[in-house]
Amino acid sequence: MERFFRTVRDQFLAKQRYKTFDEINTAFTLYLNDYHRRIHSTLECSPMQKRLGVESVCQMVPEVADIESLFRLKRRCRVYNDGTIRLRKQAFEVPGCLPGGRVTIYYMPWDLSRIYYGDDLKLAKPVDLIANAHRFDNANFAHTKEKDNDTE
């Protein structure tokens, strides 16, 4: 890399004085196009030929691969007394987990709608705080009051 910068300094910057950034950008683009196509003595080919001749370091992911699982983050969370965990100020129900214990969760940081927990990757349910707050509202009690009145 240092060799490349020295070459740019010696071959490109030393040749001319440029007045604007546009002039420098245009001239440097032309210089790089020539540089990448010119045969280099140490490579015995052009840098472009060398790069195109190298197998890609990227590996193809099979179509059947579960790509989502490759991006999931893993974290240990405390299970609160109400059977929930907290992640980014959001509560999730984790039924079957021991309150006071810890559970491993798996999630994608950009999508907290699907949080998995445990070794068998059960889906944690987001807690709807508004529905929880109104679970004993009049609509629910009206039905039970009618039953109570019928029995009297």
mmCIF file of C-alpha atoms in Angstrom:
data_model
loop_
_atom_site.group_PDB
_atom_site.id
_atom_site.type_symbol
_atom_site.label_atom_id
_atom_site.label_comp_id
_atom_site.label_asym_id
_atom_site.label_seq_id
_atom_site.Cartn_x
_atom_site.Cartn_y
_atom_site.Cartn_z
ATOM 1 C CA MET A 1 0.000 0.000 0.000
ATOM 2 C CA GLU A 2 2.808 2.406 0.873
ATOM 3 C CA ARG A 3 4.412 1.576 -2.455
ATOM 4 C CA PHE A 4 1.217 2.588 -4.237
ATOM 5 C CA PHE A 5 1.121 5.962 -2.471
ATOM 6 C CA ARG A 6 4.761 6.587 -3.350
ATOM 7 C CA THR A 7 4.024 5.750 -6.997
ATOM 8 C CA VAL A 8 1.069 8.153 -6.999
ATOM 9 C CA ARG A 9 3.242 10.880 -5.485
ATOM 10 C CA ASP A 10 6.113 10.306 -7.941
ATOM 11 C CA GLN A 11 4.118 9.714 -11.121
ATOM 12 C CA PHE A 12 0.924 11.678 -10.663
ATOM 13 C CA LEU A 13 1.323 14.523 -8.196
ATOM 14 C CA ALA A 14 4.814 15.565 -9.292
ATOM 15 C CA LYS A 15 3.830 16.071 -12.943
ATOM 16 C CA GLN A 16 1.345 18.931 -12.836
ATOM 17 C CA ARG A 17 -0.246 21.561 -10.670
ATOM 18 C CA TYR A 18 -4.018 21.453 -10.487
ATOM 19 C CA LYS A 19 -6.237 24.451 -9.821
ATOM 20 C CA THR A 20 -9.519 22.780 -8.823
ATOM 21 C CA PHE A 21 -10.688 19.556 -7.248
ATOM 22 C CA ASP A 22 -12.537 18.690 -10.450
ATOM 23 C CA GLU A 23 -9.258 18.869 -12.390
ATOM 24 C CA ILE A 24 -7.559 16.617 -9.832
ATOM 25 C CA ASN A 25 -10.436 14.105 -9.839
ATOM 26 C CA THR A 26 -10.567 13.909 -13.624
ATOM 27 C CA ALA A 27 -6.794 13.585 -13.976
ATOM 28 C CA PHE A 28 -6.567 11.015 -11.152
ATOM 29 C CA THR A 29 -9.342 8.891 -12.684
ATOM 30 C CA LEU A 30 -7.454 8.828 -15.989
ATOM 31 C CA TYR A 31 -4.208 8.036 -14.158
ATOM 32 C CA LEU A 32 -5.802 5.137 -12.244
ATOM 33 C CA ASN A 33 -7.330 3.675 -15.406
ATOM 34 C CA ASP A 34 -3.876 3.671 -16.992
ATOM 35 C CA TYR A 35 -2.188 2.392 -13.798
ATOM 36 C CA HIS A 36 -4.517 -0.607 -13.497
ATOM 37 C CA ARG A 37 -4.061 -1.582 -17.158
ATOM 38 C CA ARG A 38 -0.274 -1.088 -17.346
ATOM 39 C CA ILE A 39 1.946 -4.173 -16.898
ATOM 40 C CA HIS A 40 3.928 -4.009 -13.647
ATOM 41 C CA SER A 41 7.337 -5.618 -13.513
ATOM 42 C CA THR A 42 6.841 -7.215 -10.098
ATOM 43 C CA LEU A 43 3.448 -8.686 -11.035
ATOM 44 C CA GLU A 44 4.433 -9.502 -14.636
ATOM 45 C CA CYS A 45 0.906 -8.438 -15.588
ATOM 46 C CA SER A 46 -1.419 -5.525 -14.960
ATOM 47 C CA PRO A 47 -3.075 -5.131 -11.546
ATOM 48 C CA MET A 48 -6.459 -5.594 -13.217
ATOM 49 C CA GLN A 49 -5.397 -8.905 -14.804
ATOM 50 C CA LYS A 50 -4.017 -10.061 -11.460
ATOM 51 C CA ARG A 51 -7.239 -9.224 -9.625
ATOM 52 C CA LEU A 52 -9.484 -10.812 -12.230
ATOM 53 C CA GLY A 53 -7.344 -13.956 -12.187
ATOM 54 C CA VAL A 54 -7.700 -14.475 -8.445
ATOM 55 C CA GLU A 55 -10.581 -16.581 -7.196
ATOM 56 C CA SER A 56 -13.010 -14.560 -5.171
ATOM 57 C CA VAL A 57 -12.626 -14.780 -1.418
ATOM 58 C CA CYS A 58 -16.390 -14.526 -1.147
ATOM 59 C CA GLN A 59 -18.250 -17.784 -0.817
ATOM 60 C CA MET A 60 -21.676 -18.378 -2.254
ATOM 61 C CA VAL A 61 -24.346 -19.122 0.322
ATOM 62 C CA PRO A 62 -26.487 -22.113 -0.647
ATOM 63 C CA GLU A 63 -30.062 -21.197 -1.501
ATOM 64 C CA VAL A 64 -31.373 -23.532 1.178
ATOM 65 C CA ALA A 65 -29.304 -21.856 3.909
ATOM 66 C CA ASP A 66 -31.190 -20.108 6.700
ATOM 67 C CA ILE A 67 -29.610 -16.710 6.106
ATOM 68 C CA GLU A 68 -31.542 -15.136 8.963
ATOM 69 C CA SER A 69 -29.777 -17.353 11.493
ATOM 70 C CA LEU A 70 -26.397 -16.130 10.246
ATOM 71 C CA PHE A 71 -27.226 -12.570 11.329
ATOM 72 C CA ARG A 72 -28.835 -13.272 14.703
ATOM 73 C CA LEU A 73 -27.161 -11.915 17.812
ATOM 74 C CA LYS A 74 -27.010 -13.987 20.990
ATOM 75 C CA ARG A 75 -27.510 -12.555 24.471
ATOM 76 C CA ARG A 76 -28.187 -13.750 28.003
ATOM 77 C CA CYS A 77 -31.114 -12.003 29.708
ATOM 78 C CA ARG A 78 -32.551 -12.063 33.201
ATOM 79 C CA VAL A 79 -36.065 -13.460 33.508
ATOM 80 C CA TYR A 80 -38.135 -11.146 35.705
ATOM 81 C CA ASN A 81 -40.711 -12.319 38.245
ATOM 82 C CA ASP A 82 -43.529 -11.730 35.748
ATOM 83 C CA GLY A 83 -41.937 -14.164 33.250
ATOM 84 C CA THR A 84 -40.597 -11.488 30.921
ATOM 85 C CA ILE A 85 -37.231 -10.321 29.665
ATOM 86 C CA ARG A 86 -36.218 -6.837 28.576
ATOM 87 C CA LEU A 87 -34.411 -5.958 25.384
ATOM 88 C CA ARG A 88 -33.927 -2.348 24.324
ATOM 89 C CA LYS A 89 -36.598 -1.113 26.731
ATOM 90 C CA GLN A 90 -39.130 -3.606 25.349
ATOM 91 C CA ALA A 91 -40.599 -6.483 27.322
ATOM 92 C CA PHE A 92 -41.080 -9.989 25.920
ATOM 93 C CA GLU A 93 -42.868 -12.943 27.492
ATOM 94 C CA VAL A 94 -40.768 -16.096 27.796
ATOM 95 C CA PRO A 95 -43.170 -18.780 29.076
ATOM 96 C CA GLY A 96 -41.570 -21.753 30.751
ATOM 97 C CA CYS A 97 -38.471 -19.892 31.907
ATOM 98 C CA LEU A 98 -37.645 -19.781 35.588
ATOM 99 C CA PRO A 99 -38.155 -16.282 37.079
ATOM 100 C CA GLY A 100 -34.915 -14.962 38.520
ATOM 101 C CA GLY A 101 -32.895 -17.148 36.166
ATOM 102 C CA ARG A 102 -31.246 -16.318 32.888
ATOM 103 C CA VAL A 103 -32.226 -17.307 29.379
ATOM 104 C CA THR A 104 -30.317 -17.116 26.098
ATOM 105 C CA ILE A 105 -32.097 -15.076 23.447
ATOM 106 C CA TYR A 106 -31.421 -14.749 19.738
ATOM 107 C CA TYR A 107 -32.474 -11.696 17.749
ATOM 108 C CA MET A 108 -31.679 -9.483 14.802
ATOM 109 C CA PRO A 109 -30.871 -5.945 15.940
ATOM 110 C CA TRP A 110 -32.886 -4.334 13.158
ATOM 111 C CA ASP A 111 -35.995 -6.488 13.737
ATOM 112 C CA LEU A 112 -37.158 -6.943 17.323
ATOM 113 C CA SER A 113 -40.492 -8.388 16.221
ATOM 114 C CA ARG A 114 -39.001 -11.897 16.389
ATOM 115 C CA ILE A 115 -37.029 -12.757 19.509
ATOM 116 C CA TYR A 116 -36.211 -16.420 20.025
ATOM 117 C CA TYR A 117 -35.220 -17.981 23.341
ATOM 118 C CA GLY A 118 -33.859 -21.253 24.637
ATOM 119 C CA ASP A 119 -32.046 -24.060 22.851
ATOM 120 C CA ASP A 120 -35.146 -24.960 20.835
ATOM 121 C CA LEU A 121 -35.603 -21.340 19.640
ATOM 122 C CA LYS A 122 -39.117 -20.698 20.936
ATOM 123 C CA LEU A 123 -40.647 -17.400 19.829
ATOM 124 C CA ALA A 124 -40.894 -14.801 22.606
ATOM 125 C CA LYS A 125 -44.096 -12.785 22.577
ATOM 126 C CA PRO A 126 -43.829 -8.980 22.759
ATOM 127 C CA VAL A 127 -45.732 -7.608 25.746
ATOM 128 C CA ASP A 128 -48.475 -5.200 24.700
ATOM 129 C CA LEU A 129 -48.320 -2.710 27.559
ATOM 130 C CA ILE A 130 -51.527 -0.933 26.504
ATOM 131 C CA ALA A 131 -53.543 -4.154 26.293
ATOM 132 C CA ASN A 132 -52.099 -5.262 29.627
ATOM 133 C CA ALA A 133 -53.061 -1.953 31.231
ATOM 134 C CA HIS A 134 -56.672 -2.301 29.995
ATOM 135 C CA ARG A 135 -57.148 -6.028 30.564
ATOM 136 C CA PHE A 136 -59.621 -5.425 33.407
ATOM 137 C CA ASP A 137 -61.584 -2.648 31.714
ATOM 138 C CA ASN A 138 -65.390 -2.486 31.707
ATOM 139 C CA ALA A 139 -65.774 -4.613 28.565
ATOM 140 C CA ASN A 140 -64.393 -7.634 30.360
ATOM 141 C CA PHE A 141 -66.304 -6.942 33.567
ATOM 142 C CA ALA A 142 -69.602 -6.304 31.761
ATOM 143 C CA HIS A 143 -69.684 -9.929 30.638
ATOM 144 C CA THR A 144 -69.030 -11.252 34.150
ATOM 145 C CA LYS A 145 -71.587 -8.851 35.696
ATOM 146 C CA GLU A 146 -74.263 -10.171 33.326
ATOM 147 C CA LYS A 147 -73.470 -13.713 34.452
ATOM 148 C CA ASP A 148 -73.589 -12.627 38.100
ATOM 149 C CA ASN A 149 -76.983 -10.935 37.567
ATOM 150 C CA ASP A 150 -78.377 -14.050 35.852
ATOM 151 C CA THR A 151 -77.493 -16.243 38.813
ATOM 152 C CA GLU A 152 -79.277 -13.995 41.357
#
